[in-house]
Coordinates of C-alpha atoms and ligand atoms in Angstrom, one line a residue:
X158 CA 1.5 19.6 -16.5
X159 CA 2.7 22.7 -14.7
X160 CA 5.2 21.9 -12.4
X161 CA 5.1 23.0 -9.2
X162 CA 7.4 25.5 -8.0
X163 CA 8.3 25.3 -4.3
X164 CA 7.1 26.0 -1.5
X165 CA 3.8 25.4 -3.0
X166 CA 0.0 25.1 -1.1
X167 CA -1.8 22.5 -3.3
X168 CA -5.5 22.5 -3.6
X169 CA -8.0 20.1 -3.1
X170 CA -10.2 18.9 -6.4
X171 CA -13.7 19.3 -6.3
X172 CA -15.9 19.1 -9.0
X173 CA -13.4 19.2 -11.7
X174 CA -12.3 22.7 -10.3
X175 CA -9.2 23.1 -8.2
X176 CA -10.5 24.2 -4.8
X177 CA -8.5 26.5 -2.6
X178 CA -9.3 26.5 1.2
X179 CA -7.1 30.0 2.5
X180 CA -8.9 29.7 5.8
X181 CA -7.5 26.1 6.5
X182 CA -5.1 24.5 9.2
X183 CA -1.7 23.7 6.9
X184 CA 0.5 20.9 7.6
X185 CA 4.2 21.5 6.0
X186 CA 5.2 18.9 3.0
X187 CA 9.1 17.8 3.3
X188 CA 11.2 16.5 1.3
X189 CA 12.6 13.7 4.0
X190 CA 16.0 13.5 2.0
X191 CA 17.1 17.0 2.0
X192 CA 14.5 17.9 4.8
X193 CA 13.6 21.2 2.8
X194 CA 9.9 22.2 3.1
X195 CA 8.4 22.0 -0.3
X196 CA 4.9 23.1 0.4
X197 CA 1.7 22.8 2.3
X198 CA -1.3 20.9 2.0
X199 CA -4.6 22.3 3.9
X200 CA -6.4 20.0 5.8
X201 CA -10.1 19.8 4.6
X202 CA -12.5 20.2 7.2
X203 CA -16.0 18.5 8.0
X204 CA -17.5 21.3 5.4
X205 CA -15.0 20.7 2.4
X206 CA -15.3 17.2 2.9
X207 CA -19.8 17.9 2.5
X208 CA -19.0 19.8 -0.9
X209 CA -17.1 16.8 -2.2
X210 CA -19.2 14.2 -1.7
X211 CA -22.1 16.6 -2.4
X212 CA -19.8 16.8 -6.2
X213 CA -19.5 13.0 -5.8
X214 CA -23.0 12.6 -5.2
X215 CA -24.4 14.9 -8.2
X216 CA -22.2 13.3 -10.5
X217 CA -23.3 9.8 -10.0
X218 CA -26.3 10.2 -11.2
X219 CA -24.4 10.3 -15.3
X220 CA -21.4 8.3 -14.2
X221 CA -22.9 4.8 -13.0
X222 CA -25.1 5.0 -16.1
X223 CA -22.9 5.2 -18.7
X224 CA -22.1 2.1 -20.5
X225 CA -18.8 0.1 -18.6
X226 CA -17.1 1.0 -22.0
X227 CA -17.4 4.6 -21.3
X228 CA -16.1 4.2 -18.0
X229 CA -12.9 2.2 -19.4
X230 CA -12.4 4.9 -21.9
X231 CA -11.8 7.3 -19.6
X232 CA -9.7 5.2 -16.8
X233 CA -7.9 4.3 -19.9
X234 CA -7.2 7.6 -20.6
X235 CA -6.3 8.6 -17.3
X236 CA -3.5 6.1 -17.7
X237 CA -2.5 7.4 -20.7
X238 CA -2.1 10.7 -18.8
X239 CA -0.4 9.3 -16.4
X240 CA 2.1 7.9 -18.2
X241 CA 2.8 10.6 -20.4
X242 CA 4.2 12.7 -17.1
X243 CA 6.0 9.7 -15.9
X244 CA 8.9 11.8 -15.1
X245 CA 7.4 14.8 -13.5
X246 CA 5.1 12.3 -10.9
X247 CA 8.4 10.2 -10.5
X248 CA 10.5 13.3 -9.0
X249 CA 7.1 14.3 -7.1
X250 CA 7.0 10.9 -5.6
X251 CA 10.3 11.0 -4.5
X252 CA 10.6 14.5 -3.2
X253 CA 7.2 13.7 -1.1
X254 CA 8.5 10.0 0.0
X255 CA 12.5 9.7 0.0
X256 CA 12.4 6.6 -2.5
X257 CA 14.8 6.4 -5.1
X258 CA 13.7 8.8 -7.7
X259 CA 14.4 4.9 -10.3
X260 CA 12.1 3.0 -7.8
X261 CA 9.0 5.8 -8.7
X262 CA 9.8 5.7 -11.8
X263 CA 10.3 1.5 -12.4
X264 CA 7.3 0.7 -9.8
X265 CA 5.4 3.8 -8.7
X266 CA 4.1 5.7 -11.6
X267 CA 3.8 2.6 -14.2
X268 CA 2.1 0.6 -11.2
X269 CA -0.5 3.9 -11.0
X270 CA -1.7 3.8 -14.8
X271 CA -1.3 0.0 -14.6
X272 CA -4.1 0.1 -11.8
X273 CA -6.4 2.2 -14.4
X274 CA -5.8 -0.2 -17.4
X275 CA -6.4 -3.0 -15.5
X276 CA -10.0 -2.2 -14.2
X277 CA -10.7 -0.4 -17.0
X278 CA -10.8 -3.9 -18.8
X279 CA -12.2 -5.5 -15.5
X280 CA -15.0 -2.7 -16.1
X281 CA -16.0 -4.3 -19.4
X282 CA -15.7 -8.1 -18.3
X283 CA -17.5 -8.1 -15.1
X284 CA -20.4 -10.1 -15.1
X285 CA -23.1 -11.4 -12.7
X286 CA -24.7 -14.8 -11.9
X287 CA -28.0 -16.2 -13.1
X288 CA -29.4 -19.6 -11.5
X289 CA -32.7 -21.2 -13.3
X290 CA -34.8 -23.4 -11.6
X291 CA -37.6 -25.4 -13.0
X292 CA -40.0 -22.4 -12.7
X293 CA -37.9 -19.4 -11.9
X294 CA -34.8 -17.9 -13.4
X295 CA -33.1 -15.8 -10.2
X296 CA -30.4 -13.1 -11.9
X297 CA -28.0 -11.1 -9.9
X298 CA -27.1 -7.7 -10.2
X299 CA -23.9 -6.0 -9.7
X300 CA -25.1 -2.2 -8.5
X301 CA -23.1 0.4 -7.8
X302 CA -22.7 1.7 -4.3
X303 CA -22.9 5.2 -4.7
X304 CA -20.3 7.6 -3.2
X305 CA -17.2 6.1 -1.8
X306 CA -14.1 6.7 0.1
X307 CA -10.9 5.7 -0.5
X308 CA -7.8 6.8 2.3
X309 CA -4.3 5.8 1.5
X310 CA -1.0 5.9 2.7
X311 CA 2.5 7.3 2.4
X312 CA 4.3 4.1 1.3
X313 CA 3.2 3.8 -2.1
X314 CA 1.9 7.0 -2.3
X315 CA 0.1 6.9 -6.2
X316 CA 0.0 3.2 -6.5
X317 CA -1.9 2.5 -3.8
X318 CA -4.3 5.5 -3.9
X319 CA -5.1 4.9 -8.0
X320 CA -5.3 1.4 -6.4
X321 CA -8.3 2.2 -4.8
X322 CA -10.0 4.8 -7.0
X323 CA -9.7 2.6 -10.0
X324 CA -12.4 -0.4 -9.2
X325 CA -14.3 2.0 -7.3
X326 CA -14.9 4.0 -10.9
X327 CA -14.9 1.0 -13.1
X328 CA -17.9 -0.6 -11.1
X329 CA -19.8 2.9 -11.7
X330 CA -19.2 4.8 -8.3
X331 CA -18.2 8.2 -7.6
X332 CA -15.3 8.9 -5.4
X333 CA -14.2 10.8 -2.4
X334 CA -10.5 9.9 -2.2
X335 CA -7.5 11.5 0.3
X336 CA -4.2 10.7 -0.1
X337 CA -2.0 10.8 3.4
X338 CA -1.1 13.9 4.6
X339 CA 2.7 13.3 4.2
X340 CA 2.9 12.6 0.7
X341 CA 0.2 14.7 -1.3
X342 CA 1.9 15.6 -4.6
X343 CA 0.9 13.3 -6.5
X344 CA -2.8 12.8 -5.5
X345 CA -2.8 16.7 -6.7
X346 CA -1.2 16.2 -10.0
X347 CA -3.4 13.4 -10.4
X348 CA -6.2 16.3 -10.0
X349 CA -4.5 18.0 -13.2
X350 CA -4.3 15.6 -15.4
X351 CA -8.2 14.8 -14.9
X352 CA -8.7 18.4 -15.5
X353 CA -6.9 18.2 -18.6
X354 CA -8.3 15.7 -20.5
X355 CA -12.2 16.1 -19.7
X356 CA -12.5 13.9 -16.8
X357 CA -15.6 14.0 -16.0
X358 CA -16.3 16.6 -13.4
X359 CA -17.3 15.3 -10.0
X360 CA -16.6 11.5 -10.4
X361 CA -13.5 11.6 -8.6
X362 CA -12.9 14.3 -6.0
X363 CA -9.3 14.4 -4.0
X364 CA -8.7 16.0 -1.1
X365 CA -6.5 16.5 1.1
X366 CA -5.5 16.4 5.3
X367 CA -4.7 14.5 8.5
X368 CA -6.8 11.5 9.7
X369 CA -8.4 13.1 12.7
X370 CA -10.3 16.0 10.8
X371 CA -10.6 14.9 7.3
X372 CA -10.0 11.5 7.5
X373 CA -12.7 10.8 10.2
X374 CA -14.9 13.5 8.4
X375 CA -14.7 10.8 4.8
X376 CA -15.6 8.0 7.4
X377 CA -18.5 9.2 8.9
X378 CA -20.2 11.2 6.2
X379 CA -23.9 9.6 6.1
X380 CA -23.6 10.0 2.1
X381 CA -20.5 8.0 1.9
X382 CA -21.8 3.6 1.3
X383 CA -18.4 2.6 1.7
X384 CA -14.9 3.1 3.2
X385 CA -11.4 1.8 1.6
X386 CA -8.5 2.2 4.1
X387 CA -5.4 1.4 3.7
X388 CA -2.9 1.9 6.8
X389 CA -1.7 1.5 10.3
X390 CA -3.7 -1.4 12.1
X391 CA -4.1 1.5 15.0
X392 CA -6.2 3.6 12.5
X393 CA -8.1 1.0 10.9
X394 CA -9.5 -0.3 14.1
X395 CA -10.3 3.4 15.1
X396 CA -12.0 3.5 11.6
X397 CA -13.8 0.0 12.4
X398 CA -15.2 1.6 15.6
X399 CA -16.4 4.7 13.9
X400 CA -18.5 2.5 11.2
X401 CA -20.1 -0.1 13.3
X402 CA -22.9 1.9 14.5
X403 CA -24.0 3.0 10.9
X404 CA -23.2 -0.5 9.6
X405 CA -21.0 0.9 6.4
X406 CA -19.2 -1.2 4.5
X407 CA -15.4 -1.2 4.4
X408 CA -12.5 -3.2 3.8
X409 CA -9.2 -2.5 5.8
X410 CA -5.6 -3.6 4.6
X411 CA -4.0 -2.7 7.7
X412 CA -0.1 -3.4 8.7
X413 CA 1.9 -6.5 8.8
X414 CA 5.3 -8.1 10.7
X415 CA 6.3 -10.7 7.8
X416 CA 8.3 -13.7 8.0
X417 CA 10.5 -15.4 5.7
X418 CA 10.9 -19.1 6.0
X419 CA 13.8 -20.5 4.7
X420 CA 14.5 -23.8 4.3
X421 CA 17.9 -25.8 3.9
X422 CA 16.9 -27.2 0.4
X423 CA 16.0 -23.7 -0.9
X424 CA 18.2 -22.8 -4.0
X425 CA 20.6 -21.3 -2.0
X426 CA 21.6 -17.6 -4.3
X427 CA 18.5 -16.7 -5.3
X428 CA 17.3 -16.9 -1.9
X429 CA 19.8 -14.6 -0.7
X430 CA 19.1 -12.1 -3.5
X431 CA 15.3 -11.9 -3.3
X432 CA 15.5 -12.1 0.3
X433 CA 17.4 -8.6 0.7
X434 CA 14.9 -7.4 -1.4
X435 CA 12.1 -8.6 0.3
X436 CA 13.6 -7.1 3.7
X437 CA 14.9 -3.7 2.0
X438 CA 13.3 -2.8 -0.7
X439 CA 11.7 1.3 -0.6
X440 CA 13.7 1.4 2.6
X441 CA 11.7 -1.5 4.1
X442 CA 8.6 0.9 4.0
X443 CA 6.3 -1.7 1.9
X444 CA 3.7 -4.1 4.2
X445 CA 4.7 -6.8 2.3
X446 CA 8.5 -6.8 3.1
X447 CA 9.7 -9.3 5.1
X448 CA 10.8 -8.7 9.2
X449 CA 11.0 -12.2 10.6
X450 CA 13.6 -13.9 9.2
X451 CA 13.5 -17.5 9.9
X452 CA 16.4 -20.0 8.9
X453 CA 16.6 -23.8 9.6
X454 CA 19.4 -24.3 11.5
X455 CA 21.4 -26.3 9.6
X456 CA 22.2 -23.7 7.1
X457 CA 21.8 -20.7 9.7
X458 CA 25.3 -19.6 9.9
X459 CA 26.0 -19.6 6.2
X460 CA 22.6 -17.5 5.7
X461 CA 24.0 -14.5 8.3
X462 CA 27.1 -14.6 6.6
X463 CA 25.6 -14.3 3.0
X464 CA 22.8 -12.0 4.2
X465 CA 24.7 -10.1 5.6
X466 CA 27.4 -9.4 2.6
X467 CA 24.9 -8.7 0.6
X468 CA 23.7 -6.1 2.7
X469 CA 26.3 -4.1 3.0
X470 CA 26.6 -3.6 -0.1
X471 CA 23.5 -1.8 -0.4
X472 CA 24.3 2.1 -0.9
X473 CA 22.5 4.6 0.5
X474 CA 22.1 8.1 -0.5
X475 CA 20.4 10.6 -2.3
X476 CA 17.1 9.6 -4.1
X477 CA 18.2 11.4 -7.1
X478 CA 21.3 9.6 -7.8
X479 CA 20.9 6.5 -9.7
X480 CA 23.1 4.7 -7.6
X481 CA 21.6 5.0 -4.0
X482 CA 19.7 1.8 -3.7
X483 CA 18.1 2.8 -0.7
X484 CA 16.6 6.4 0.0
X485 CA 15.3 8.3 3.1
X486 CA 12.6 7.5 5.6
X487 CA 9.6 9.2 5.1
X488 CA 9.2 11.7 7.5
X489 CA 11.5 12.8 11.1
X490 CA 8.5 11.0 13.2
X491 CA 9.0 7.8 11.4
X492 CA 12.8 8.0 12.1
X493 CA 12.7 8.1 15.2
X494 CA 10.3 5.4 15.6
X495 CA 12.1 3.1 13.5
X496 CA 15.1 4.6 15.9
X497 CA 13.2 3.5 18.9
X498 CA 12.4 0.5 17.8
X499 CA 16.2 -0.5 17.4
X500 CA 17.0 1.3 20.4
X501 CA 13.9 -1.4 22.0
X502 CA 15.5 -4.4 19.9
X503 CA 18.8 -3.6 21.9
X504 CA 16.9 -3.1 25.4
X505 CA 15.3 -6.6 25.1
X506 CA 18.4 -8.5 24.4
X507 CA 19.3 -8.7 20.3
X508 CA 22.7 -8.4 18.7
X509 CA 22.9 -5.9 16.2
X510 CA 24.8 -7.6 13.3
X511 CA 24.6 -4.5 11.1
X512 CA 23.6 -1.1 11.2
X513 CA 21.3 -0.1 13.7
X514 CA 22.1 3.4 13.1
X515 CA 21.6 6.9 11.2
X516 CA 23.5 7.0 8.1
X517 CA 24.2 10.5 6.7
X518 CA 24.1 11.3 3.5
X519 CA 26.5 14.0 1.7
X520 CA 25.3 17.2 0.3
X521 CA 22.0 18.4 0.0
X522 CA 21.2 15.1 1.6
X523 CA 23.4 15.8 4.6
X524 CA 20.3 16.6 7.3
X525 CA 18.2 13.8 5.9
X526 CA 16.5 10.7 7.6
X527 CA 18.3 7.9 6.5
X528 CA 18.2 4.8 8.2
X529 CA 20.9 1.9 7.7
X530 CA 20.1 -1.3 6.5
X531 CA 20.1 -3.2 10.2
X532 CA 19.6 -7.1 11.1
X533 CA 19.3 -8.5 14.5
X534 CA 19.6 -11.6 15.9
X535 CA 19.1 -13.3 19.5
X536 CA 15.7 -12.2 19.8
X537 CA 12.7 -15.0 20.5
X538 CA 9.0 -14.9 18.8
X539 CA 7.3 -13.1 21.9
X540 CA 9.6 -10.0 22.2
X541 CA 7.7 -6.6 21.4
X542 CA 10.8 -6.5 18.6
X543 CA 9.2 -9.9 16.8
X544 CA 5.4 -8.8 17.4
X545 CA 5.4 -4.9 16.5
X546 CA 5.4 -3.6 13.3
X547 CA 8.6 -1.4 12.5
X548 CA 7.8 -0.5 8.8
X549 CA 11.6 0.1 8.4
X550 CA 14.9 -1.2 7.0
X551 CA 15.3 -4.0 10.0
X552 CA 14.8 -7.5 10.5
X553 CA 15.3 -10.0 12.8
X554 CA 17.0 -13.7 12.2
X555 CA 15.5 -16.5 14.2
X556 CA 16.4 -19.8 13.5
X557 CA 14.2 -23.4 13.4
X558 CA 14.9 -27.3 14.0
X559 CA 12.3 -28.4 11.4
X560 CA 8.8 -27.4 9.3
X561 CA 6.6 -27.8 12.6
X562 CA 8.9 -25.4 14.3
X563 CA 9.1 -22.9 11.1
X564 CA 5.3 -23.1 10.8
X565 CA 4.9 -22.2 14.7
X566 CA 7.2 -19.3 14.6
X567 CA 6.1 -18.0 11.4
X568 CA 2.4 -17.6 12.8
X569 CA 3.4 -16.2 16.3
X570 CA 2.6 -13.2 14.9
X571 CA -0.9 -11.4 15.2
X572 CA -0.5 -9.8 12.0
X573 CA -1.0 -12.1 9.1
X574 CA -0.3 -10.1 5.8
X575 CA 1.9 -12.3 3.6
X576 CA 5.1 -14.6 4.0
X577 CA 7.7 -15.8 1.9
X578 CA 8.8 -20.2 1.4
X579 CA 12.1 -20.7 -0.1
X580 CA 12.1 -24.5 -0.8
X581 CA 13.1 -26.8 -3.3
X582 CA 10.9 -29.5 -2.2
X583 CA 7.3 -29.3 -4.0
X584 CA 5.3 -31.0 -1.2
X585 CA 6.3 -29.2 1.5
X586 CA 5.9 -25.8 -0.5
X587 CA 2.4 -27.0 -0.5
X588 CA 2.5 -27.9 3.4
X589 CA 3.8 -25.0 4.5
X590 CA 2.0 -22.5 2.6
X591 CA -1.2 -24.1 3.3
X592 CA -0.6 -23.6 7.1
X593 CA 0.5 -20.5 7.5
X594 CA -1.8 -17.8 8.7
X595 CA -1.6 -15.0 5.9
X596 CA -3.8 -14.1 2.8
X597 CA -0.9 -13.9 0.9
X598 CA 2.5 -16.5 0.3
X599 CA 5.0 -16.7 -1.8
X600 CA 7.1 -19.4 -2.8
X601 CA 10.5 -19.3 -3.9
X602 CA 9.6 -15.4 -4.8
X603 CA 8.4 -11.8 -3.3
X604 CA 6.6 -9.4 -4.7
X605 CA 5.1 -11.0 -8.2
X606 CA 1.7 -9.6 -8.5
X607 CA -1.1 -10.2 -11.0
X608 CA -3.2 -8.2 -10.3
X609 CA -6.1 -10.8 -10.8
X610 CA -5.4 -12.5 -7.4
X611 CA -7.1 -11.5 -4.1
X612 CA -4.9 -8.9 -1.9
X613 CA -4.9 -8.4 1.8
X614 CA -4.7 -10.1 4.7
X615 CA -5.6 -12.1 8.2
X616 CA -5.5 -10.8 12.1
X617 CA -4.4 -7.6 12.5
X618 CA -4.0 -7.2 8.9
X619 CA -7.1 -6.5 7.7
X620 CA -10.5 -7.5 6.8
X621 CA -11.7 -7.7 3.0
X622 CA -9.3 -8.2 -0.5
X623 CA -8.5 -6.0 -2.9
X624 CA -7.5 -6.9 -6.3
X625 CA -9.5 -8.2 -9.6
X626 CA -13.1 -9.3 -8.9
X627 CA -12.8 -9.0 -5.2
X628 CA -12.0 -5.3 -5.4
X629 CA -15.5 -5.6 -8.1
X630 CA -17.2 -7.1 -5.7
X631 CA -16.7 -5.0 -2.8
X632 CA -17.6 -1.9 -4.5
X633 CA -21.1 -3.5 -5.7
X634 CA -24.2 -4.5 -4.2
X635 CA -25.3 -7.3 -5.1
X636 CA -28.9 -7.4 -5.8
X637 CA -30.7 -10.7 -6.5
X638 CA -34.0 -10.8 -8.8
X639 CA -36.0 -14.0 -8.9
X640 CA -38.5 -14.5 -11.5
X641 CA -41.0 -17.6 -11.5
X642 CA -42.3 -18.1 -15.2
Ligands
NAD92 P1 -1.8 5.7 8.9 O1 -2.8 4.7 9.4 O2 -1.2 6.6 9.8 O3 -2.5 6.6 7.7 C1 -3.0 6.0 6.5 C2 -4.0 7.0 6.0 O4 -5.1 7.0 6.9 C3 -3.6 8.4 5.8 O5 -4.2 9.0 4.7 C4 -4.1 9.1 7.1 O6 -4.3 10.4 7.0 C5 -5.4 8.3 7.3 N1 -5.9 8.2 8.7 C6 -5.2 8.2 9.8 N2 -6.0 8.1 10.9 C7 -7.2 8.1 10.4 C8 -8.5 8.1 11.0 N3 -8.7 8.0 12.3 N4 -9.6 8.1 10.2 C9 -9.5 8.2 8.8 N5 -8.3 8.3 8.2 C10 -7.2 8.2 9.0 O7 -0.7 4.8 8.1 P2 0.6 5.3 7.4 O8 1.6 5.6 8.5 O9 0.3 6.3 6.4 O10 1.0 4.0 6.6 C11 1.8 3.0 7.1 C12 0.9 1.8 7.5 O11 0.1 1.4 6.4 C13 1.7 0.6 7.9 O12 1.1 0.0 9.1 C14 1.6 -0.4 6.7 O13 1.8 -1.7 7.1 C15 0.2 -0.1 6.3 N6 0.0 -0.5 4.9 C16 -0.7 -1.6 4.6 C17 -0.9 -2.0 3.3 C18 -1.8 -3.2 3.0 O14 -2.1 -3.3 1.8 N7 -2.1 -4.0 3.9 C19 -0.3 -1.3 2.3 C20 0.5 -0.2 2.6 C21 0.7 0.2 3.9

């Protein structure tokens, strides 16, 4: 792969062909640890987004037909690809992000081929139903869409976009596909390794911009069947309100404001341990991390005290050194919301029990946007602090009397993404889980994933799943075809 050699303006993919736009508006790419610029990405306008769906479009015609084991050849061998430049998409994932360069290369990258194996083998085991009656047989089909989009974000910048793009492919569509404007790399090196295996010219088009111009330009392009979003709740009801009137499809995994509920008899260390994951891991900058923090009260004080030891001994530093456990915030503007936020947490009335503040980094690193690990406590369910969605390294301890009041305070939220249950009894486990108001909950875990189950969430979160045959099903039409005999 080359490597690209900053400051760099990467092109949008078209067709196979790397398409250069040297009239368009530029947005600067930084590196949010060292806050060097490392390149620009053009913003693709209403026109550039028409030739790449007219691509899409053109090569759909070849691409659904081909048998589903032609289709998992090649998404098998765009993980192949991918995995072969492991390290150069790690360090791109980094620089674009701030993550800890060992995060993109443990989770990121492997997650991104991962995504192609997975429906390239869902490709060839997807079937449809067939019902007979006493004089008819009724069949289903599974067709296709046609050209789709597929919008990411910055989090999980690879993982989530190949999250996307791969069912759309393996059920036989084309693709129009942007990744967020404030980490492009590796949407564009994704662009090179199709070019240099054969990918099929056309079936997968990236490009890149903001969300105003190109974004809405993917949303509302009458060729486009379907929308996949994945982002702020603020932009997926803006995308909601674009698509009504046409009646497009789309699915939405939108933001989240998870809680933890932690009971006494929960198996006290591992609790602890998975429990600074879930609030800290990739800087807190995951939906899925935990915010709310809820703790029966009997074992409240000995939870702060443990939390919090573990905490601090999180380091944070450069992304590049093996040893920083947490990296930078993404970008100034997050920063300084997450800043704000703290700053808000403080205003309505919470104790700040760590951090709460900028933590500068050494070196290179010195200017970057690095946010301390910070937990606060005081602050009751209805505060902006508990409702809002920080997307940070924070969280907020609440404590409860018993499983009525856990259950209450874990769905005053109106975001329902996911939630974690540490328990050691089996029948409350079930209780609990059962009531809460999220698509997604763990028990005595965070984070395990086959990706076989249905992903996504309630509320504010979203509307649709991703994941195995959901994801398969929302990327085909069904078409049913009754025959009396
Ligand atoms: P964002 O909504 O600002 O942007 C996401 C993507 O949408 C970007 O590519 C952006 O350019 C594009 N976009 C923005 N406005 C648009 C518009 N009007 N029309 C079309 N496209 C538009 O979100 P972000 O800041 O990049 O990501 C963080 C958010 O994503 C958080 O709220 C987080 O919870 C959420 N998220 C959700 C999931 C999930 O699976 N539920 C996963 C990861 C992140």
């Amino acid at each position: 792969m080359s490597t690209l050699q900053s400051p760099y303006r990467i092109s949008h993919w078209i067709g196979g062909l790397p398409v250069e736009d040297k009239n368009a508006v530029v947005i600067p790419n930084i590196n949010p640890a060292t806050t060097v610029v490392v390149g620009e990405i053009p913003v693709a306008s209403a026109a550039v987004v028409d030739e790449a769906v007219q691509a899409a479009k053109n090569a759909f015609v070849s691409w659904s037909a081909l048998p589903a084991e032609t289709r998992a050849y090649w998404l098998n061998r765009l993980a192949d690809a991918i995995d072969a430049e492991m390290e150069s998409l790690a360090l791109a994932e980094t620089t674009d992000s701030g993550k800890p360069l060992w995060l993109s290369k443990k989770v990121d990258i492997p997650r991104a081929s991962s995504n192609f194996r997975f429906f390239a083998a869902a490709a060839t085991q997807f079937a449809s139903e067939s019902h007979s009656g006493p004089n008819t047989i009724d069949y289903t089909l599974r067709q296709p869409l046609g050209v789709v989009g597929c919008i990411s974000p910055w989090n999980l910048p690879l993982y989530l976009f190949t999250w996307k793009i791969a069912p759309a492919l393996a059920a036989g569509n084309t693709v129009v596909a942007k990744p967020s404007e404030v980490t492009p790399t590796t949407a564009y090196l994704l662009g090179e390794l199709m070019k240099r295996i054969g990918f099929p010219p056309g079936v997968l088009n990236i490009i890149q911009g903001d969300g105003p111009t190109t974004g809405e330009s993917i949303v509302t392009h009458p060729e486009i069947k379907a929308i996949s979003f994945t982002g702020s709740t603020r932009a997926g009801q803006r995308i909601a309100s674009l698509l009504a009137p046409g009646l497009k499809k789309y699915s939405l995994e939108l933001g989240g404001k998870n809680a933890a509920v932690i009971f006494a008899d929960a198996e006290f260390d591992a609790m602890i341990t998975e429990t600074v994951r879930s609030s800290f891991t990739n800087q807190g900058e995951i939906c899925l991390c935990t915010s709310r923090l809820l703790i029966e009260d009997s074992i409240y004080d000995r939870f702060r005290d443990a939390f919090l030891e573990k905490v601090k001994q999180l380091t944070i530093g450069d992304p590049l050194d093996e040893k920083s456990k947490q990296g930078a915030l993404v970008s100034q503007t997050h920063f300084e919301k997450v800043s704000q936020c703290v700053e808000l947490a403080v205003e309505e009335g919470g104790r700040m029990l760590i951090g709460g503040e900028r933590f500068t980094a050494t070196g290179n690193c010195s200017g970057g946007f690095f946010y301390k690990p910070t937990v606060i406590e005081g602050l009751g369910p209805d505060t902006r602090t508990n409702q809002e969605e920080i997307f940070g390294p924070v969280v907020t301890l609440q404590r409860f009397k018993d499983e009525k009041e856990a259950i209450e305070l874990a769905n005053a939220s109106g975001y329902g993404l996911a939630a974690t249950v540490w328990t050691s009894e089996l029948k409350k486990a079930h209780r609990v889980a059962t009531a809460l108001q999220t698509g997604i909950v763990w028990v005595n875990s965070w984070l395990y994933r086959d990706l076989r189950t249905p992903f996504g969430g309630v509320k504010n979160s979203g509307i649709g799943r991703e994941g195995g045959w959901e994801a398969m099903r929302f990327f085909t039409e069904p078409k049913n075809i009754s025959i009396r005999f």
